[in-house]
mmCIF file of C-alpha atoms in Angstrom:
data_model
loop_
_atom_site.group_PDB
_atom_site.id
_atom_site.type_symbol
_atom_site.label_atom_id
_atom_site.label_comp_id
_atom_site.label_asym_id
_atom_site.label_seq_id
_atom_site.Cartn_x
_atom_site.Cartn_y
_atom_site.Cartn_z
ATOM 1 C CA PHE A 277 -213.824 27.494 -168.565
ATOM 2 C CA TRP A 278 -214.622 27.760 -172.146
ATOM 3 C CA VAL A 279 -218.041 28.987 -173.402
ATOM 4 C CA LEU A 280 -218.805 27.977 -176.941
ATOM 5 C CA ASP A 281 -221.693 30.047 -178.206
ATOM 6 C CA ASP A 282 -221.894 28.246 -181.559
ATOM 7 C CA LEU A 283 -221.031 24.522 -181.811
ATOM 8 C CA SER A 284 -222.369 24.281 -185.444
ATOM 9 C CA PRO A 285 -218.984 24.235 -187.170
ATOM 10 C CA VAL A 286 -217.806 21.676 -184.628
ATOM 11 C CA ARG A 287 -220.790 19.507 -185.550
ATOM 12 C CA GLN A 288 -219.738 19.844 -189.178
ATOM 13 C CA ALA A 289 -216.062 19.289 -188.513
ATOM 14 C CA ALA A 290 -216.023 16.243 -190.665
ATOM 15 C CA ASP A 291 -215.802 18.681 -193.560
ATOM 16 C CA LEU A 292 -212.510 19.693 -192.524
ATOM 17 C CA GLN A 293 -211.136 16.393 -193.822
ATOM 18 C CA ALA A 294 -211.445 18.032 -197.195
ATOM 19 C CA ALA A 295 -209.175 20.910 -196.281
ATOM 20 C CA ASP A 296 -208.225 21.668 -199.920
ATOM 21 C CA ARG A 297 -211.366 23.392 -200.565
ATOM 22 C CA VAL A 298 -213.501 26.322 -199.501
ATOM 23 C CA ILE A 299 -216.145 25.484 -196.870
ATOM 24 C CA LEU A 300 -219.250 27.558 -195.823
ATOM 25 C CA TYR A 301 -220.664 26.051 -192.854
ATOM 26 C CA LYS A 302 -224.610 25.956 -192.463
ATOM 27 C CA PRO A 303 -225.332 28.801 -189.944
ATOM 28 C CA LEU A 304 -227.601 28.824 -186.960
ATOM 29 C CA SER A 305 -230.873 30.787 -187.057
ATOM 30 C CA ALA A 306 -230.247 34.536 -186.465
ATOM 31 C CA THR A 307 -232.436 37.009 -184.613
ATOM 32 C CA ARG A 308 -233.351 40.523 -185.578
ATOM 33 C CA ALA A 309 -232.406 41.771 -182.089
ATOM 34 C CA ARG A 310 -228.899 43.150 -181.537
ATOM 35 C CA VAL A 311 -227.694 41.391 -178.300
ATOM 36 C CA GLY A 312 -224.749 42.080 -175.904
ATOM 37 C CA GLY A 313 -222.778 45.222 -176.662
ATOM 38 C CA PHE A 314 -219.802 44.970 -174.291
ATOM 39 C CA GLY A 315 -216.985 43.363 -176.240
ATOM 40 C CA GLY A 316 -214.910 42.166 -173.306
ATOM 41 C CA GLY A 317 -212.126 43.462 -171.057
ATOM 42 C CA ARG A 318 -211.986 43.839 -167.227
ATOM 43 C CA ARG A 319 -214.603 44.849 -164.814
ATOM 44 C CA GLY A 320 -214.420 48.205 -163.018
ATOM 45 C CA GLY A 321 -214.008 49.210 -159.373
ATOM 46 C CA ALA A 322 -212.413 46.639 -157.027
ATOM 47 C CA ALA A 323 -212.659 43.858 -159.619
ATOM 48 C CA ARG A 324 -210.368 45.923 -161.840
ATOM 49 C CA GLU A 325 -207.786 46.368 -159.016
ATOM 50 C CA GLN A 326 -207.839 42.636 -158.601
ATOM 51 C CA GLY A 327 -207.334 42.160 -162.410
ATOM 52 C CA GLU A 328 -210.388 39.845 -162.661
ATOM 53 C CA PRO A 329 -210.993 39.012 -166.372
ATOM 54 C CA MET A 330 -214.357 38.690 -168.084
ATOM 55 C CA GLY A 331 -215.458 37.162 -171.349
ATOM 56 C CA SER A 332 -216.748 38.567 -174.576
ATOM 57 C CA ASN A 333 -220.331 38.568 -175.580
ATOM 58 C CA PRO A 334 -221.162 36.276 -178.541
ATOM 59 C CA MET A 335 -221.245 38.004 -181.934
ATOM 60 C CA SER A 336 -224.617 39.604 -182.844
ATOM 61 C CA GLY A 337 -226.531 39.121 -185.962
ATOM 62 C CA ALA A 338 -226.391 36.433 -188.551
ATOM 63 C CA VAL A 339 -223.051 34.845 -187.891
ATOM 64 C CA VAL A 340 -221.538 32.616 -190.502
ATOM 65 C CA SER A 341 -218.370 30.463 -190.257
ATOM 66 C CA TYR A 342 -216.138 29.599 -193.300
ATOM 67 C CA TYR A 343 -213.001 28.021 -193.931
ATOM 68 C CA LEU A 344 -210.344 28.932 -196.676
ATOM 69 C CA PRO A 345 -207.548 26.591 -197.686
ATOM 70 C CA SER A 346 -205.512 29.378 -198.985
ATOM 71 C CA ASP A 347 -205.344 33.164 -198.929
ATOM 72 C CA ALA A 348 -208.120 34.739 -201.179
ATOM 73 C CA GLN A 349 -207.685 37.783 -203.351
ATOM 74 C CA ASP A 350 -211.326 38.726 -203.273
ATOM 75 C CA LEU A 351 -213.954 37.687 -200.709
ATOM 76 C CA LYS A 352 -217.522 38.693 -200.185
ATOM 77 C CA ILE A 353 -220.312 37.480 -197.857
ATOM 78 C CA GLU A 354 -223.858 38.667 -198.777
ATOM 79 C CA TYR A 355 -227.335 37.896 -197.333
ATOM 80 C CA LEU A 356 -230.255 37.485 -199.800
ATOM 81 C CA ASP A 357 -233.908 37.282 -199.540
ATOM 82 C CA LYS A 358 -236.057 34.749 -201.326
ATOM 83 C CA ASP A 359 -236.175 37.092 -204.477
ATOM 84 C CA GLY A 360 -232.410 37.181 -204.657
ATOM 85 C CA ILE A 361 -232.218 40.808 -203.332
ATOM 86 C CA VAL A 362 -229.198 41.506 -201.077
ATOM 87 C CA VAL A 363 -230.407 42.680 -197.718
ATOM 88 C CA ALA A 364 -226.924 42.826 -196.068
ATOM 89 C CA THR A 365 -223.248 42.464 -196.523
ATOM 90 C CA ALA A 366 -220.847 41.071 -193.756
ATOM 91 C CA ASN A 367 -218.131 43.791 -192.823
ATOM 92 C CA GLY A 368 -214.514 43.185 -192.090
ATOM 93 C CA VAL A 369 -214.302 39.701 -193.666
ATOM 94 C CA GLU A 370 -210.954 37.865 -193.428
ATOM 95 C CA LYS A 371 -209.259 36.656 -196.696
ATOM 96 C CA THR A 372 -206.370 34.717 -195.116
ATOM 97 C CA ALA A 373 -206.172 30.839 -194.996
ATOM 98 C CA GLY A 374 -207.980 29.170 -192.081
ATOM 99 C CA PHE A 375 -211.138 29.236 -190.069
ATOM 100 C CA HIS A 376 -212.986 32.627 -189.759
ATOM 101 C CA ARG A 377 -216.446 33.909 -188.703
ATOM 102 C CA ALA A 378 -218.209 37.043 -189.886
ATOM 103 C CA THR A 379 -221.647 38.597 -189.322
ATOM 104 C CA ALA A 380 -224.168 41.085 -190.478
ATOM 105 C CA THR A 381 -226.179 42.573 -187.525
ATOM 106 C CA SER A 382 -229.237 43.950 -189.543
ATOM 107 C CA PHE A 383 -231.060 42.991 -192.856
ATOM 108 C CA SER A 384 -232.804 45.804 -194.583
ATOM 109 C CA TYR A 385 -234.244 47.226 -197.758
ATOM 110 C CA PRO A 386 -233.616 50.793 -199.003
ATOM 111 C CA GLY A 387 -236.134 53.311 -198.224
ATOM 112 C CA TYR A 388 -236.988 56.499 -200.081
ATOM 113 C CA ARG A 389 -234.353 59.164 -201.081
ATOM 114 C CA ASN A 390 -234.805 62.972 -201.469
ATOM 115 C CA PRO A 391 -233.289 64.962 -204.275
ATOM 116 C CA GLN A 392 -230.575 67.217 -203.184
ATOM 117 C CA GLY A 393 -231.848 70.203 -201.137
ATOM 118 C CA MET A 394 -235.244 68.867 -200.625
ATOM 119 C CA LEU A 395 -236.402 69.538 -196.862
ATOM 120 C CA MET A 396 -238.518 67.216 -194.855
ATOM 121 C CA TRP A 397 -240.142 67.575 -191.434
ATOM 122 C CA GLY A 398 -240.590 64.564 -189.098
ATOM 123 C CA ALA A 399 -239.698 62.053 -191.892
ATOM 124 C CA GLY A 400 -236.130 61.214 -191.031
ATOM 125 C CA GLY A 401 -236.541 57.542 -190.538
ATOM 126 C CA GLY A 402 -237.053 56.441 -194.117
ATOM 127 C CA SER A 403 -233.480 55.668 -195.095
ATOM 128 C CA THR A 404 -233.889 51.880 -194.468
ATOM 129 C CA ILE A 405 -236.642 49.312 -193.975
ATOM 130 C CA PRO A 406 -235.927 46.302 -191.585
ATOM 131 C CA ALA A 407 -236.364 42.958 -193.417
ATOM 132 C CA PRO A 408 -238.846 40.750 -191.860
ATOM 133 C CA PRO A 409 -238.361 37.252 -190.359
ATOM 134 C CA GLY A 410 -238.214 34.427 -192.921
ATOM 135 C CA GLU A 411 -235.853 32.357 -195.083
ATOM 136 C CA TYR A 412 -232.780 33.821 -196.361
ATOM 137 C CA THR A 413 -229.565 32.729 -198.237
ATOM 138 C CA VAL A 414 -225.849 33.362 -197.233
ATOM 139 C CA ARG A 415 -223.666 33.610 -200.366
ATOM 140 C CA LEU A 416 -219.970 33.538 -199.964
ATOM 141 C CA THR A 417 -218.036 34.554 -203.065
ATOM 142 C CA VAL A 418 -214.378 33.681 -203.110
ATOM 143 C CA ASP A 419 -212.385 34.552 -206.173
ATOM 144 C CA GLY A 420 -215.428 34.276 -208.349
ATOM 145 C CA GLN A 421 -216.511 30.801 -206.859
ATOM 146 C CA VAL A 422 -219.975 31.010 -205.107
ATOM 147 C CA TYR A 423 -221.012 29.020 -202.010
ATOM 148 C CA THR A 424 -224.312 29.181 -200.453
ATOM 149 C CA GLN A 425 -226.354 28.197 -197.284
ATOM 150 C CA ALA A 426 -229.841 28.633 -196.025
ATOM 151 C CA LEU A 427 -230.375 30.892 -193.085
ATOM 152 C CA ARG A 428 -233.537 31.435 -190.957
ATOM 153 C CA TRP A 429 -233.887 35.146 -189.877
ATOM 154 C CA THR A 430 -236.137 35.120 -186.752
ATOM 155 C CA LYS A 431 -237.906 37.884 -184.855
ATOM 156 C CA ASP A 432 -236.757 39.356 -181.563
ATOM 157 C CA PRO A 433 -238.051 36.923 -179.047
ATOM 158 C CA ARG A 434 -239.330 39.813 -176.857
ATOM 159 C CA SER A 435 -241.583 41.142 -179.574
ATOM 160 C CA PRO A 436 -245.271 40.303 -179.274
ATOM 161 C CA ALA A 437 -245.746 40.438 -183.146
ATOM 162 C CA THR A 438 -246.103 37.441 -185.320
ATOM 163 C CA ASP A 439 -243.980 36.925 -188.276
ATOM 164 C CA ALA A 440 -246.948 37.643 -190.511
ATOM 165 C CA GLU A 441 -247.376 40.990 -188.831
ATOM 166 C CA LEU A 442 -243.773 41.979 -189.502
ATOM 167 C CA VAL A 443 -243.970 40.982 -192.919
ATOM 168 C CA ALA A 444 -246.948 43.166 -193.506
ATOM 169 C CA GLN A 445 -245.020 46.064 -191.611
ATOM 170 C CA CYS A 446 -242.242 45.571 -194.194
ATOM 171 C CA VAL A 447 -244.622 45.346 -197.151
ATOM 172 C CA LEU A 448 -246.348 48.611 -196.167
ATOM 173 C CA ALA A 449 -243.224 50.522 -195.556
ATOM 174 C CA LYS A 450 -241.840 49.520 -198.983
ATOM 175 C CA THR A 451 -245.045 50.780 -200.530
ATOM 176 C CA ILE A 452 -244.927 53.982 -198.613
ATOM 177 C CA ALA A 453 -241.171 54.412 -199.800
ATOM 178 C CA ALA A 454 -242.175 53.823 -203.424
ATOM 179 C CA ARG A 455 -244.906 56.387 -203.334
ATOM 180 C CA THR A 456 -242.721 58.891 -201.570
ATOM 181 C CA MET A 457 -240.173 58.369 -204.352
ATOM 182 C CA GLU A 458 -242.991 58.764 -207.013
ATOM 183 C CA ALA A 459 -243.984 62.102 -205.494
ATOM 184 C CA ASN A 460 -240.275 63.313 -205.273
ATOM 185 C CA ASP A 461 -239.871 62.292 -208.848
ATOM 186 C CA ILE A 462 -242.588 64.531 -210.027
ATOM 187 C CA VAL A 463 -241.040 67.437 -208.198
ATOM 188 C CA VAL A 464 -237.783 66.673 -209.906
ATOM 189 C CA LYS A 465 -239.427 66.515 -213.329
ATOM 190 C CA VAL A 466 -241.192 69.861 -212.689
ATOM 191 C CA ARG A 467 -237.957 71.399 -211.931
ATOM 192 C CA SER A 468 -236.279 69.987 -214.965
ATOM 193 C CA VAL A 469 -239.164 71.264 -217.251
ATOM 194 C CA ARG A 470 -238.776 74.707 -215.619
ATOM 195 C CA GLU A 471 -235.027 74.702 -216.280
ATOM 196 C CA GLN A 472 -235.346 73.629 -219.899
ATOM 197 C CA VAL A 473 -238.266 76.042 -220.517
ATOM 198 C CA GLY A 474 -236.183 78.817 -219.136
ATOM 199 C CA LYS A 475 -233.395 78.124 -221.612
ATOM 200 C CA ALA A 476 -235.823 77.950 -224.446
ATOM 201 C CA VAL A 477 -237.388 81.296 -223.549
ATOM 202 C CA GLU A 478 -233.912 82.742 -223.478
ATOM 203 C CA ALA A 479 -233.399 81.606 -227.114
ATOM 204 C CA TYR A 480 -236.765 82.245 -228.364
ATOM 205 C CA ALA A 481 -238.416 85.052 -226.546
ATOM 206 C CA SER A 482 -241.665 84.991 -228.423
ATOM 207 C CA LEU A 483 -242.404 81.765 -226.454
ATOM 208 C CA LYS A 484 -242.442 83.585 -223.073
ATOM 209 C CA SER A 485 -246.335 84.090 -222.713
ATOM 210 C CA ASP A 486 -246.867 80.384 -223.682
ATOM 211 C CA ALA A 487 -244.080 79.328 -221.176
ATOM 212 C CA ASP A 488 -245.458 81.383 -218.355
ATOM 213 C CA ALA A 489 -249.048 79.993 -218.866
ATOM 214 C CA MET A 490 -247.871 76.441 -218.955
ATOM 215 C CA MET A 491 -245.328 76.729 -216.090
ATOM 216 C CA ALA A 492 -247.998 78.166 -213.768
ATOM 217 C CA LYS A 493 -249.862 74.788 -214.151
ATOM 218 C CA PHE A 494 -246.749 72.830 -213.564
ATOM 219 C CA ASP A 495 -246.065 75.106 -210.498
ATOM 220 C CA GLU A 496 -249.453 74.247 -209.076
ATOM 221 C CA VAL A 497 -248.529 70.379 -209.071
ATOM 222 C CA GLU A 498 -245.086 70.804 -207.574
ATOM 223 C CA SER A 499 -246.578 73.047 -204.896
ATOM 224 C CA ALA A 500 -249.264 70.420 -204.041
ATOM 225 C CA ILE A 501 -246.534 67.821 -203.665
ATOM 226 C CA TYR A 502 -243.739 69.856 -201.997
ATOM 227 C CA GLN A 503 -243.481 72.892 -199.688
ATOM 228 C CA THR A 504 -241.658 75.033 -202.192
ATOM 229 C CA LYS A 505 -241.526 78.000 -199.887
ATOM 230 C CA ALA A 506 -239.281 76.210 -197.462
ATOM 231 C CA GLN A 507 -235.799 77.461 -197.675
ATOM 232 C CA SER A 508 -234.357 75.917 -194.373
ATOM 233 C CA GLY A 509 -235.576 73.082 -192.013
ATOM 234 C CA GLN A 510 -237.371 75.549 -189.636
ATOM 235 C CA ASP A 511 -239.302 76.943 -192.455
ATOM 236 C CA LEU A 512 -241.573 73.905 -192.257
ATOM 237 C CA LEU A 513 -242.799 75.155 -188.923
ATOM 238 C CA ASN A 514 -243.959 78.270 -190.590
ATOM 239 C CA TYR A 515 -245.396 76.689 -193.882
ATOM 240 C CA PRO A 516 -247.506 73.491 -193.721
ATOM 241 C CA ILE A 517 -245.971 70.244 -195.228
ATOM 242 C CA ARG A 518 -247.229 68.879 -198.347
ATOM 243 C CA LEU A 519 -248.045 65.468 -199.734
ATOM 244 C CA ASN A 520 -244.641 64.008 -200.295
ATOM 245 C CA ASN A 521 -243.700 64.888 -196.568
ATOM 246 C CA ARG A 522 -247.096 63.551 -195.267
ATOM 247 C CA ILE A 523 -246.511 60.205 -197.014
ATOM 248 C CA ALA A 524 -242.881 59.999 -195.999
ATOM 249 C CA ALA A 525 -243.658 60.719 -192.266
ATOM 250 C CA LEU A 526 -246.147 57.827 -192.256
ATOM 251 C CA MET A 527 -243.120 55.458 -192.510
ATOM 252 C CA GLY A 528 -241.871 56.460 -189.246
ATOM 253 C CA GLU A 529 -245.157 55.520 -187.598
ATOM 254 C CA VAL A 530 -245.293 52.125 -189.384
ATOM 255 C CA LEU A 531 -241.666 51.281 -188.505
ATOM 256 C CA SER A 532 -241.976 52.747 -184.831
ATOM 257 C CA GLY A 533 -242.069 49.422 -183.107
ATOM 258 C CA GLU A 534 -242.050 45.672 -183.253
ATOM 259 C CA TYR A 535 -245.632 45.197 -184.382
ATOM 260 C CA GLY A 536 -247.801 45.153 -187.542
ATOM 261 C CA PRO A 537 -249.266 48.297 -189.197
ATOM 262 C CA THR A 538 -252.396 49.454 -187.651
ATOM 263 C CA GLN A 539 -255.646 49.898 -189.378
ATOM 264 C CA GLN A 540 -255.295 53.774 -189.087
ATOM 265 C CA CYS A 541 -251.852 53.569 -190.980
ATOM 266 C CA HIS A 542 -253.698 51.863 -193.779
ATOM 267 C CA GLU A 543 -256.387 54.226 -193.797
ATOM 268 C CA VAL A 544 -254.036 57.267 -193.860
ATOM 269 C CA PHE A 545 -251.883 55.679 -196.628
ATOM 270 C CA ASP A 546 -254.952 54.996 -198.758
ATOM 271 C CA MET A 547 -256.126 58.626 -198.289
ATOM 272 C CA LEU A 548 -252.682 60.100 -199.038
ATOM 273 C CA SER A 549 -252.309 57.778 -201.925
ATOM 274 C CA LYS A 550 -255.576 58.966 -203.534
ATOM 275 C CA LEU A 551 -254.389 62.425 -203.388
ATOM 276 C CA LEU A 552 -251.097 61.644 -204.999
ATOM 277 C CA ASP A 553 -252.819 59.756 -207.610
ATOM 278 C CA ALA A 554 -254.763 62.855 -208.570
ATOM 279 C CA GLU A 555 -251.375 64.815 -208.905
ATOM 280 C CA VAL A 556 -249.785 62.221 -210.901
ATOM 281 C CA ALA A 557 -252.798 62.344 -213.272
ATOM 282 C CA LYS A 558 -252.366 66.105 -213.450
ATOM 283 C CA MET A 559 -248.665 65.756 -214.168
ATOM 284 C CA GLN A 560 -249.430 63.210 -216.947
ATOM 285 C CA GLY A 561 -252.032 65.502 -218.469
ATOM 286 C CA LEU A 562 -249.547 68.500 -218.610
ATOM 287 C CA VAL A 563 -246.994 66.408 -220.244
ATOM 288 C CA GLU A 564 -249.267 64.911 -222.882
ATOM 289 C CA ASP A 565 -251.120 68.098 -223.555
ATOM 290 C CA GLU A 566 -249.474 71.451 -222.533
ATOM 291 C CA LEU A 567 -245.802 70.322 -222.994
ATOM 292 C CA LYS A 568 -246.425 68.578 -226.285
ATOM 293 C CA ALA A 569 -248.168 71.695 -227.600
ATOM 294 C CA PHE A 570 -245.113 73.915 -226.385
ATOM 295 C CA ASN A 571 -242.870 71.399 -228.009
ATOM 296 C CA THR A 572 -244.534 71.658 -231.198
ATOM 297 C CA LYS A 573 -244.159 75.494 -231.318
ATOM 298 C CA LEU A 574 -240.461 74.993 -230.128
ATOM 299 C CA SER A 575 -239.635 72.623 -233.003
ATOM 300 C CA VAL A 576 -241.036 75.007 -235.812
ATOM 301 C CA MET A 577 -238.444 77.446 -234.358
ATOM 302 C CA GLY A 578 -235.682 74.778 -234.379
ATOM 303 C CA GLY A 579 -235.443 74.162 -230.796
ATOM 304 C CA ALA A 580 -234.895 70.830 -229.217
ATOM 305 C CA PRO A 581 -238.011 69.225 -227.541
ATOM 306 C CA ILE A 582 -238.281 69.471 -223.726
ATOM 307 C CA VAL A 583 -238.154 66.056 -221.924
ATOM 308 C CA PRO A 584 -238.855 66.015 -218.171
ATOM 309 C CA GLN A 585 -235.943 64.318 -216.307
ATOM 310 C CA GLY A 586 -236.764 62.464 -213.230
ATOM 311 C CA MET A 587 -234.402 61.108 -210.303
ATOM 312 C CA GLY A 588 -233.253 58.194 -212.301
#
């Protein structure tokens, strides 16, 4: 008995008449659910003793089939959204001549990232954001030549959510990630100012009182955004988390299941976002006023101006 889980290449077999060119077959629709999990082998117990064979589950994810008339030196399969953003790359692709299949089991966008040494509590699920159902493109690149096919990425059939709700989930998660990054970036900028000011004071001791007064205001902004007292993960049990952590933790709630964001998630995000707006405004004011005045005094003494450096 033969079980063919994907007949689409067979239905497009007429293309094989042109066996002197690369062919990227139009793929079937793919689902966000990862199915199967047992790769094949033999059953256990009595069945193992009898040597009863069993088949392999079909490949999970967005499976694509392609044909190479000859060996390729460089080959890559990518999946792009409607804006041309790469949401996945197929792993373990074959470069030898012949018919091959490859897959990517998940589509996602990058979440937020923390600067080195930053501690978070209850906000560990922000590294990636699942891409929602929709229309995507498969891009096969073989030795510089590009071939594309359309692909439909569908929701898990077990999910009660609509496509629109999952799109809304992704949009809010991306917005949360962006605001978390904005908060983290302010922390990094304050730290860069502190480091540069410290060096300036070492070179020009007369600026120490001005530096101390200015940095006290920068410190207030940093402390409002990040729990600076935390030196280890458990410290966040002793000292309350700050604004960046509160925003980041909300992503875990938004992405906690196959459903759209709740009204409460929107309300909490709006509240936290307004608090962050206030700190952003304070930071901008300090840079435009306090730091500018300090740089003026520093330049009179021959020192280089202090420029806040973000995460990049």
